[in-house]
Tab-separated table of C-alpha atoms (C1' of nucleotides) in Angstrom:
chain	number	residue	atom	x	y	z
L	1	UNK	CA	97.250	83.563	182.433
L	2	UNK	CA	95.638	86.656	180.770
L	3	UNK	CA	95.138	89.075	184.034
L	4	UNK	CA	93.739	92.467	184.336
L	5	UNK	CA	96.529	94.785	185.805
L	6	UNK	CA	94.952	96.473	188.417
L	7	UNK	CA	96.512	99.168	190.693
L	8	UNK	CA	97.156	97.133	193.443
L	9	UNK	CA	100.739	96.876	192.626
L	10	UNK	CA	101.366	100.563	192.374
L	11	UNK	CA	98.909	102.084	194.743
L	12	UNK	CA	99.850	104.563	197.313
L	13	UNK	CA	98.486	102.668	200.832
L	14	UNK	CA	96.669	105.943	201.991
L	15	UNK	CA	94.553	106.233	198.835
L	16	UNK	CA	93.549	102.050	198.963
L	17	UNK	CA	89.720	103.350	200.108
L	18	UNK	CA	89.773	105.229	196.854
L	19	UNK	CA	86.300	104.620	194.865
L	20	UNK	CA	86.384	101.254	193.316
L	21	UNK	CA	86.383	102.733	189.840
L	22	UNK	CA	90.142	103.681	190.465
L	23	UNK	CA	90.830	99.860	190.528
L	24	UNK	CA	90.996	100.136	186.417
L	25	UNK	CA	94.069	102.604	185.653
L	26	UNK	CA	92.139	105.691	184.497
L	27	UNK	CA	94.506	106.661	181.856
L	28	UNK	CA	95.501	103.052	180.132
L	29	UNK	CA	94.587	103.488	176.682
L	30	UNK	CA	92.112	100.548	174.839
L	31	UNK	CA	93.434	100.127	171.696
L	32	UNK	CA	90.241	98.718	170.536
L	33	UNK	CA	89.312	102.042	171.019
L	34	UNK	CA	91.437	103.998	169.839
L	35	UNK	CA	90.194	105.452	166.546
L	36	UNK	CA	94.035	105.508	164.625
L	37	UNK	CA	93.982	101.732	165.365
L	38	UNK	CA	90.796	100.780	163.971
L	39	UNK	CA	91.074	103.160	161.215
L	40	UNK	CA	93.923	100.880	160.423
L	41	UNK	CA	92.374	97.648	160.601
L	42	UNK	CA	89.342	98.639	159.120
L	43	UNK	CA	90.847	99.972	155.989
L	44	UNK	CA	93.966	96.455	155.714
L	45	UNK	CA	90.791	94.356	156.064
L	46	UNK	CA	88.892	96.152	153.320
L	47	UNK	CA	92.088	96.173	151.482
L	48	UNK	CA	93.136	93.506	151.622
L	49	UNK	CA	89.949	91.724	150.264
L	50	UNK	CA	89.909	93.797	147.690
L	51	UNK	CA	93.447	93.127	146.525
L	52	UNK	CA	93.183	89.372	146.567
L	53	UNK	CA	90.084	90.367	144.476
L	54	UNK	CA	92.030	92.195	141.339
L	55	UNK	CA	95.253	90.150	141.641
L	56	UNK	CA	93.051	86.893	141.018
L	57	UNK	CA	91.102	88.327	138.464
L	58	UNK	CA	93.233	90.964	136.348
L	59	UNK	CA	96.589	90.538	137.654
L	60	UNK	CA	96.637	94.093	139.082
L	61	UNK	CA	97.907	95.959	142.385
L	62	UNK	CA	96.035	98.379	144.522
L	63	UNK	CA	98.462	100.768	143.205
L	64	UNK	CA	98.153	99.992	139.762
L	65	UNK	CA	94.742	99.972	139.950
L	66	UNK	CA	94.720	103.654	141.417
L	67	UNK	CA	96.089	104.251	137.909
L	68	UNK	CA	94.064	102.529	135.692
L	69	UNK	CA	90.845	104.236	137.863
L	70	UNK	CA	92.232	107.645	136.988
L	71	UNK	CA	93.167	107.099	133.366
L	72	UNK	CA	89.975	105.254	133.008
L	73	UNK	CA	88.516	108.886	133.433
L	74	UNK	CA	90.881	111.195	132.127
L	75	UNK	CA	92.942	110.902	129.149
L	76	UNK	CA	96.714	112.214	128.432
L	77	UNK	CA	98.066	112.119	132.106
L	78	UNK	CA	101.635	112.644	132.763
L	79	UNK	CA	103.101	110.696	135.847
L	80	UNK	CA	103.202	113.778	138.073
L	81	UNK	CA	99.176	114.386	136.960
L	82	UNK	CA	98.806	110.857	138.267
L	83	UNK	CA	100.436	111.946	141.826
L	84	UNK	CA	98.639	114.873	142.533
L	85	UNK	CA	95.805	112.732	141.670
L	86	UNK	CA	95.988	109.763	143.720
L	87	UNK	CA	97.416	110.344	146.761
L	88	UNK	CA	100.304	108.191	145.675
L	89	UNK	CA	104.452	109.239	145.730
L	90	UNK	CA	106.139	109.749	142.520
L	91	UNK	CA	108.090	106.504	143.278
L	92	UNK	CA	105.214	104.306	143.254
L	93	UNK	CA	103.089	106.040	140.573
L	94	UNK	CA	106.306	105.048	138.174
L	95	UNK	CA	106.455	101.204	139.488
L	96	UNK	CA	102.775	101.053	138.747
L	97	UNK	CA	103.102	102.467	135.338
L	98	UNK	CA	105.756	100.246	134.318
L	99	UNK	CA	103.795	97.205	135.089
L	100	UNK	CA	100.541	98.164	133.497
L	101	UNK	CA	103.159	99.042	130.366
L	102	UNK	CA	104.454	95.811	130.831
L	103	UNK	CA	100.754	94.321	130.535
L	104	UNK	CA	99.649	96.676	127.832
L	105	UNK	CA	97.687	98.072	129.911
L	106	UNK	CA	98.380	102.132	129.321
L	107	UNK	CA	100.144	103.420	126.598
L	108	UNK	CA	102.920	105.651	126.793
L	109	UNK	CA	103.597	108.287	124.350
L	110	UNK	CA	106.546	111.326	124.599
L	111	UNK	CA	105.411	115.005	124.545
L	112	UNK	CA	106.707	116.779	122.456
L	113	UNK	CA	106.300	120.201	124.053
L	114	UNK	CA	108.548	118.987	126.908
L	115	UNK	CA	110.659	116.139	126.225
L	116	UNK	CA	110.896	115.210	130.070
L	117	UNK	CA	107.067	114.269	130.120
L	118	UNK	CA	105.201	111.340	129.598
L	119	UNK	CA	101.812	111.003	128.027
L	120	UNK	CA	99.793	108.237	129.260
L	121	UNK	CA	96.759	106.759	128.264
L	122	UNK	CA	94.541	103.180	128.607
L	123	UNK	CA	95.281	101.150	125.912
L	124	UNK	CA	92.396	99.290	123.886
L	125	UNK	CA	93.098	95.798	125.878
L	126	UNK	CA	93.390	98.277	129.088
L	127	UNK	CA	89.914	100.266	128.609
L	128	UNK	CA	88.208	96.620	128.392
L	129	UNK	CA	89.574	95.924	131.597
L	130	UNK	CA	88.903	99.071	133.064
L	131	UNK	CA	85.068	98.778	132.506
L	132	UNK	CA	85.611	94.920	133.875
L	133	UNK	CA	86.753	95.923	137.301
L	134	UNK	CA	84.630	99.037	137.855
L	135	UNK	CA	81.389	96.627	138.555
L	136	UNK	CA	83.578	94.782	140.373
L	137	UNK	CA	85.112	97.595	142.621
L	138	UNK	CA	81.143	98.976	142.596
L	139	UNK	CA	79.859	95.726	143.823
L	140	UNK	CA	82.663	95.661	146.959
L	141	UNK	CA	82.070	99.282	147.291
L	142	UNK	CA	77.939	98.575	147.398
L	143	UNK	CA	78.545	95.742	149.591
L	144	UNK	CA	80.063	97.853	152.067
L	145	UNK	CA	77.857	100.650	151.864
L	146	UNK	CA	75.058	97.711	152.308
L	147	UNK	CA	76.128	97.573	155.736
L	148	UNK	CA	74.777	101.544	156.504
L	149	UNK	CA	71.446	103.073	156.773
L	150	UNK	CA	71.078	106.455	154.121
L	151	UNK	CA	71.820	108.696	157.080
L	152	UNK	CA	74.973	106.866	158.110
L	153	UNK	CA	75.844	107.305	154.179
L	154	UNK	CA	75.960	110.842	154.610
L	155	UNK	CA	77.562	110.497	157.742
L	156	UNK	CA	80.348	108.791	157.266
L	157	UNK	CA	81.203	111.119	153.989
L	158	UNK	CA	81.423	114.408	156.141
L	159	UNK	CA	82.955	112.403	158.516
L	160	UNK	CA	85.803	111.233	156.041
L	161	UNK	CA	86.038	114.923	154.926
L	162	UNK	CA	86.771	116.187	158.697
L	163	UNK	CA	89.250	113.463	160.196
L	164	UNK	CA	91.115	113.972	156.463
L	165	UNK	CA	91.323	117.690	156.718
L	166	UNK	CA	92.501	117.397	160.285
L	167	UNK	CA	95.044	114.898	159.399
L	168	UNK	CA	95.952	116.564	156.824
L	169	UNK	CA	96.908	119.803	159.270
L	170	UNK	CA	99.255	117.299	161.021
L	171	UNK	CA	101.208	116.913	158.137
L	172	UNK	CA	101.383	120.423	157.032
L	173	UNK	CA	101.922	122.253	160.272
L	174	UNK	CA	103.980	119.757	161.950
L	175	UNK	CA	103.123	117.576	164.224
L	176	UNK	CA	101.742	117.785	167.406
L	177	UNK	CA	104.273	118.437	170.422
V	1	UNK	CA	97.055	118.665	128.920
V	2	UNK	CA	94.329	116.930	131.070
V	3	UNK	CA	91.346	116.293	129.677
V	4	UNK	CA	88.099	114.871	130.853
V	5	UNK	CA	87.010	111.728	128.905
V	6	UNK	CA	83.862	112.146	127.220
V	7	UNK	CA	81.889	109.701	125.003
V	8	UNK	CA	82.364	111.312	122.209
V	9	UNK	CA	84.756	108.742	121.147
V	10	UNK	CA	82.647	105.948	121.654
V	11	UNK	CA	79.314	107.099	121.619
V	12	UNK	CA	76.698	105.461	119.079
V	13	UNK	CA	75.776	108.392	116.695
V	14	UNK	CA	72.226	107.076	117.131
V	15	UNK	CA	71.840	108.351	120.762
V	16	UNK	CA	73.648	111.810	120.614
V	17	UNK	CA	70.722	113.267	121.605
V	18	UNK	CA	70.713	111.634	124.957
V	19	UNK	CA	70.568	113.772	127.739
V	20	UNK	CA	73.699	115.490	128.595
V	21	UNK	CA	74.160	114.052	131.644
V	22	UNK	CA	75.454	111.141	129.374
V	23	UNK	CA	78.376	113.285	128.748
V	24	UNK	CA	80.339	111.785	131.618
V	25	UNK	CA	80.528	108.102	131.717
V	26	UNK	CA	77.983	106.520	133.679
V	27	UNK	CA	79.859	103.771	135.319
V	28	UNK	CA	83.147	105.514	135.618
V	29	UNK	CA	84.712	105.229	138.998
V	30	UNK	CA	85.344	108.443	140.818
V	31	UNK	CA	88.265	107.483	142.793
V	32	UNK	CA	88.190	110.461	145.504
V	33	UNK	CA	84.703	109.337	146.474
V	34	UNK	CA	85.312	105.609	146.873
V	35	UNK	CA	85.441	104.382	150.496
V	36	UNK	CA	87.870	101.922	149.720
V	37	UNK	CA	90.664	104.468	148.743
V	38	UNK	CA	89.514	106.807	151.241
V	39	UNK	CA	89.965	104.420	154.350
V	40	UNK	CA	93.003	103.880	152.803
V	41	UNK	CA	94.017	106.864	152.542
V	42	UNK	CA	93.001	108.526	156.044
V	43	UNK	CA	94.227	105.416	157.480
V	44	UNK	CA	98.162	106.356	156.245
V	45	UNK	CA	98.159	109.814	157.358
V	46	UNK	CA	97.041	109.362	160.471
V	47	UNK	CA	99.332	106.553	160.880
V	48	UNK	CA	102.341	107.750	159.745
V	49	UNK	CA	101.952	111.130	161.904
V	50	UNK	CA	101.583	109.075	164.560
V	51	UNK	CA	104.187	106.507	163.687
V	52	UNK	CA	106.690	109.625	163.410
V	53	UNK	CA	105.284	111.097	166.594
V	54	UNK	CA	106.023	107.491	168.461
V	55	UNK	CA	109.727	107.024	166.382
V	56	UNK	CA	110.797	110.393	167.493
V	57	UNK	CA	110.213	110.230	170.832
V	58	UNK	CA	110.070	106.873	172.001
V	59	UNK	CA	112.316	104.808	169.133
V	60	UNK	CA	108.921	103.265	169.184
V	61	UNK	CA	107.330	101.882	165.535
V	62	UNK	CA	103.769	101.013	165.399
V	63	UNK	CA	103.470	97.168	165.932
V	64	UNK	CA	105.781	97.567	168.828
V	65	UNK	CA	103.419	100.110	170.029
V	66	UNK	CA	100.762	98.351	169.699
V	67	UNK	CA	102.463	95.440	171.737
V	68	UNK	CA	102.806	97.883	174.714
V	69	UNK	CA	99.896	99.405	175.185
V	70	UNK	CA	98.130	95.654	175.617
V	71	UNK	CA	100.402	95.336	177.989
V	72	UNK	CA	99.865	98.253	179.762
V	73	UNK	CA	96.528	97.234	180.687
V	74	UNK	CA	97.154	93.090	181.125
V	75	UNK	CA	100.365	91.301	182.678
V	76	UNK	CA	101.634	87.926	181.519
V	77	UNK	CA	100.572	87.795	178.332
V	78	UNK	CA	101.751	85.160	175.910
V	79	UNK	CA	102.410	85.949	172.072
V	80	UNK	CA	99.506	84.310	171.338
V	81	UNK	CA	97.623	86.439	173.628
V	82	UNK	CA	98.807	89.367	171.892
V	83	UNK	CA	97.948	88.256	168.369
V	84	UNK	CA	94.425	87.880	169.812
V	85	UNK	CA	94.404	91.281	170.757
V	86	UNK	CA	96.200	93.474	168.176
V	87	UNK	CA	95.061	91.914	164.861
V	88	UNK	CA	98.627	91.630	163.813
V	89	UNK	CA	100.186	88.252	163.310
V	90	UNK	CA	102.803	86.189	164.871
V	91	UNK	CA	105.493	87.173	163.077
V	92	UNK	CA	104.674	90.881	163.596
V	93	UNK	CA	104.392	90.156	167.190
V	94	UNK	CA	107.488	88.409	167.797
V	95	UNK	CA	109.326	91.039	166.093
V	96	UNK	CA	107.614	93.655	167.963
V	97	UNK	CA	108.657	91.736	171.358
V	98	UNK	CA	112.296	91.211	170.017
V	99	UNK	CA	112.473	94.720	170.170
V	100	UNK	CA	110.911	95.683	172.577
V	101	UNK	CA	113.145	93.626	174.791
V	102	UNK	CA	116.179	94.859	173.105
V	103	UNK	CA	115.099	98.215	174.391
V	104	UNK	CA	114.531	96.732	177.977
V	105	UNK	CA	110.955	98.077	177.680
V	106	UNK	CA	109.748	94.578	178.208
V	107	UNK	CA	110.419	91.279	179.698
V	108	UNK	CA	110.677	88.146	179.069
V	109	UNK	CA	110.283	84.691	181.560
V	110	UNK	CA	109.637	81.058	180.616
V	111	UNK	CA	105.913	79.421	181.569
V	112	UNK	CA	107.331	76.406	183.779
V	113	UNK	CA	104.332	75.154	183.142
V	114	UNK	CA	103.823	75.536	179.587
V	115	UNK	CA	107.929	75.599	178.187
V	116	UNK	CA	106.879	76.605	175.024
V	117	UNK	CA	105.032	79.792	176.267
V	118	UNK	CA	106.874	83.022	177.205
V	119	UNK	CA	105.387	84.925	179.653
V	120	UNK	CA	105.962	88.872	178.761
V	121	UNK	CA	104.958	91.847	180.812
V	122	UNK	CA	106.179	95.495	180.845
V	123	UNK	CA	109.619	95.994	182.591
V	124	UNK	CA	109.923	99.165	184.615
V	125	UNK	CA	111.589	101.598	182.389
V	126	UNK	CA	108.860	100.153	179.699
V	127	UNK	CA	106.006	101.308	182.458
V	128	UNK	CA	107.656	104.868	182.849
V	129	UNK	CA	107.424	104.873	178.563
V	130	UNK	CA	103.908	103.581	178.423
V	131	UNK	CA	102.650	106.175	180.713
V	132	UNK	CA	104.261	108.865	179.000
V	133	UNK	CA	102.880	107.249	175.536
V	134	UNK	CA	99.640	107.464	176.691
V	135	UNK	CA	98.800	110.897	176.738
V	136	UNK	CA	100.227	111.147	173.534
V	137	UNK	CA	98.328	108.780	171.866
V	138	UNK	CA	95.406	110.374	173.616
V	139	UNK	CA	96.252	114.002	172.300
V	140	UNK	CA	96.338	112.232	169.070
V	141	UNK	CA	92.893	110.767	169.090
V	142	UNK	CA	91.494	114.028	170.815
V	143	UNK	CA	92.320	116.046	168.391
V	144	UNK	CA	91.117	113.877	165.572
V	145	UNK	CA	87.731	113.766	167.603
V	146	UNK	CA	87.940	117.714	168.321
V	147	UNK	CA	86.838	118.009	164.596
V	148	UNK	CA	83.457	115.744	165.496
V	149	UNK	CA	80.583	116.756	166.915
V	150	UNK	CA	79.357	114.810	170.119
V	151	UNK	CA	76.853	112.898	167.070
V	152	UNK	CA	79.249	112.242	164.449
V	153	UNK	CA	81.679	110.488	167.161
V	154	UNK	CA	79.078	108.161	168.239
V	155	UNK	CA	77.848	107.548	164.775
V	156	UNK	CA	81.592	107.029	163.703
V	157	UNK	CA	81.626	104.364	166.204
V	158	UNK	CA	79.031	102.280	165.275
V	159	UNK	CA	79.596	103.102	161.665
V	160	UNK	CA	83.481	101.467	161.990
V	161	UNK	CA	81.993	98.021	163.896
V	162	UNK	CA	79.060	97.988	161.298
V	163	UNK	CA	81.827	98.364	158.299
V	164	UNK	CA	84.317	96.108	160.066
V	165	UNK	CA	81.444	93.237	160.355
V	166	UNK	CA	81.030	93.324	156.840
V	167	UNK	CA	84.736	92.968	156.037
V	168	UNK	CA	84.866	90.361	158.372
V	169	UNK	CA	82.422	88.622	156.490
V	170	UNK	CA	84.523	89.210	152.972
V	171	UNK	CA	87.319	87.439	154.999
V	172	UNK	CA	85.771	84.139	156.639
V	173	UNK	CA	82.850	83.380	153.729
V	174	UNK	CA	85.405	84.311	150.779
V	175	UNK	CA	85.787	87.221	148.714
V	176	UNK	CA	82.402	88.381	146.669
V	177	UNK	CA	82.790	86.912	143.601
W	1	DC	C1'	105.087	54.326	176.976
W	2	DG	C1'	105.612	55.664	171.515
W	3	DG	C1'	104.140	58.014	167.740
W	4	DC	C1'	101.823	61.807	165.700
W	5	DA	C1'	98.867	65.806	165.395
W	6	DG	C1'	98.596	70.453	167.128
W	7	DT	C1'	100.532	74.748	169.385
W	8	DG	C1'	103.931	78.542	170.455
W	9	DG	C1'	107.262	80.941	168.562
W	10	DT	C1'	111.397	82.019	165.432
W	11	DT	C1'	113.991	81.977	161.168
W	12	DA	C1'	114.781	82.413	156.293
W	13	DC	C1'	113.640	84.204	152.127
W	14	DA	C1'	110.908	86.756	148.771
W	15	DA	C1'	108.088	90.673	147.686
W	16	DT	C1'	106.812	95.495	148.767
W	17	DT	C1'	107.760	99.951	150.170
W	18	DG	C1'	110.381	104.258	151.101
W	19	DA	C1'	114.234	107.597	150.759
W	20	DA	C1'	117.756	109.406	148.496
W	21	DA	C1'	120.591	109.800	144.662
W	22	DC	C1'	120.449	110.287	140.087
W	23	DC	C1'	119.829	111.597	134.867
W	24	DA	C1'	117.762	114.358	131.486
W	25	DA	C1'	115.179	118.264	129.994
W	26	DT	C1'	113.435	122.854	130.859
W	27	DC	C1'	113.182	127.324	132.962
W	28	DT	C1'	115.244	131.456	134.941
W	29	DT	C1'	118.167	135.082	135.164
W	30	DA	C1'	122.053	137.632	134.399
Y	1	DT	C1'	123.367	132.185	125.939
Y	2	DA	C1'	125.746	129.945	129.933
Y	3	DA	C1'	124.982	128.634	134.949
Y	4	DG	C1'	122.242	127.304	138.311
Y	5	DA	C1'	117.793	126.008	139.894
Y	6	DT	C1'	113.615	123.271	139.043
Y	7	DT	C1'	110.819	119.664	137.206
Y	8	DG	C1'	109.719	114.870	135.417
Y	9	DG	C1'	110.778	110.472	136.062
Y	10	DT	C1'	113.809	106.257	137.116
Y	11	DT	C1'	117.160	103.638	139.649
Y	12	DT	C1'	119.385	102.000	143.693
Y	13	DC	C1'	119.680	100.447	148.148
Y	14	DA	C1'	117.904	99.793	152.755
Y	15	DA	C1'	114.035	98.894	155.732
Y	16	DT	C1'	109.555	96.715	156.335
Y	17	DT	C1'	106.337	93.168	155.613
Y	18	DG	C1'	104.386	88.592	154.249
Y	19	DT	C1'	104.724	83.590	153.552
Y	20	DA	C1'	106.351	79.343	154.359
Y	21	DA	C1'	109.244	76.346	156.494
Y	22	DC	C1'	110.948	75.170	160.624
Y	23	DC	C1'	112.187	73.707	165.742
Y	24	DA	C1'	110.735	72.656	170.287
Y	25	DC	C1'	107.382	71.272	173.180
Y	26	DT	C1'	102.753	69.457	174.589
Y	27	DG	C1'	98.727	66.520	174.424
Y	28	DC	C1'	96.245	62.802	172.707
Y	29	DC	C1'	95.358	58.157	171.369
Y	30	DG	C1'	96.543	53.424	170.547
DNA sequence: CGGCAGTGGTTACAATTGAAACCAATCTTA
DNA sequence: TAAGATTGGTTTCAATTGTAACCACTGCCG
């Protein structure tokens, strides 16, 4: 029995004339609402698709994708290159790595100007994939933008660019208090 | 030594005169400006500052959140209510809940009617929390809109249910294939 | 009624993720 | 050039999450 808690319960008698409006608690929060909760959503949906997407076709993670996207563009990465890069911890960037390895995917070569880095790079078999899944990640990417008028386009990309700066000031500066 | 890939390596001799702009692969994917990524990327860090915000103070994670602030605004709501209205699934919930009413933030009674339902609503202690969560959560989301202008947060708006259609979509028709 | 399909919710187990410890190489500085 | 600090990357272990199987109950149909 799905019922809207009203204030009835918790009302102070001598207010009970107050304006009808009060009868909805004015400070309950709608999570359908609330923009870190649909942010969430929003992006696991579109995620989510997209995953099932690359594991069916190329056997690949979102993560490991990431990588293959970057080294698609840029040649001779090390692992940290990859971090700073793609938002991605140094912990996940090496589990991806050793899977696309494992698929021969990337190549890995040492360097020999500092024996504690890695040089990566697509591998022949990798590069074909690579230009296999960029239509692919276009077309969900197109399909998407579909959705928006040229304006909202625009829109949403300066949005994006504010919300991600200002989150970004959470982590820096501490959080809130 | 990071270097951008040209076509230099793969470029038919015959059109080296093309225009420049050939110089960068046409159909490479910039990852930094795919919405994809993005979402997912200003989805985590708000998320996580909040999640920390909520852990610190409240011994609080996200799903169980989630679970109180439905039912901060409706009593005697089943499980199933609550996967209706938090897009997580059952499991999720019933962890969430078995939390919850470890903490004593919730409560738990049998539907006579129904002995396979349980009946959950906020306990007292988990009222006094979910009003003091609120503001927080609303500090949260003001300052994320703070960086809007009056426009962009109404375009936002419609741009997230327009966006969230279309992944919809991807999820009941099938993937794009 | 009796059986069986569907619902509400939990449990068990595997896969994914995150944090910290770790190893190896390099850089710094005395 | 030896000692400690830093960097690049991997491993380990715990916590979180996802999937499937499961149990208990209800509702329907013969």
């Amino acid at each position: 029995m799905t019922t809207d808690n009203t204030r009835s319960d918790s009302v102070d008698p001598a207010s009970a004339i107050a304006d009808p409006i009060d009868a909805v608690r004015p400070d309950d929060l709608r999570l359908e609402k609330f923009l870190p909760y649909r942010l969430s959503v929003l992006s696991n949906r579109v995620s989510n698709a997209i995953a099932d997407a690359y594991s069916a076709r190329f056997d690949l993670t979102i993560p490991a994708w990431r990588v293959m996207a970057i080294l698609g563009r840029f040649s001779n990465l090390s692992a940290a290159d990859l971090v700073e890069q793609t938002a991605m911890d140094k912990v996940a960037i090496s589990r991806a790595v050793s899977i696309l390895i494992k698929n021969d995917y990337i190549t890995r070569s040492e360097d020999l100007a500092d024996r504690r880095r890695q040089v990566l790079n697509l591998s022949e078999l990798g590069r074909d994939v690579y230009e296999r899944i960029v239509p692919l990640a276009q077309q969900y990417e197109n399909d998407l933008m579909g959705s928006l008028s040229t304006d909202e386009r625009q829109q949403l990309d300066s949005i994006i660019e504010k919300l991600m700066a200002r989150a970004q000031d959470w982590a820096n500066r501490g959080l809130i208090d």
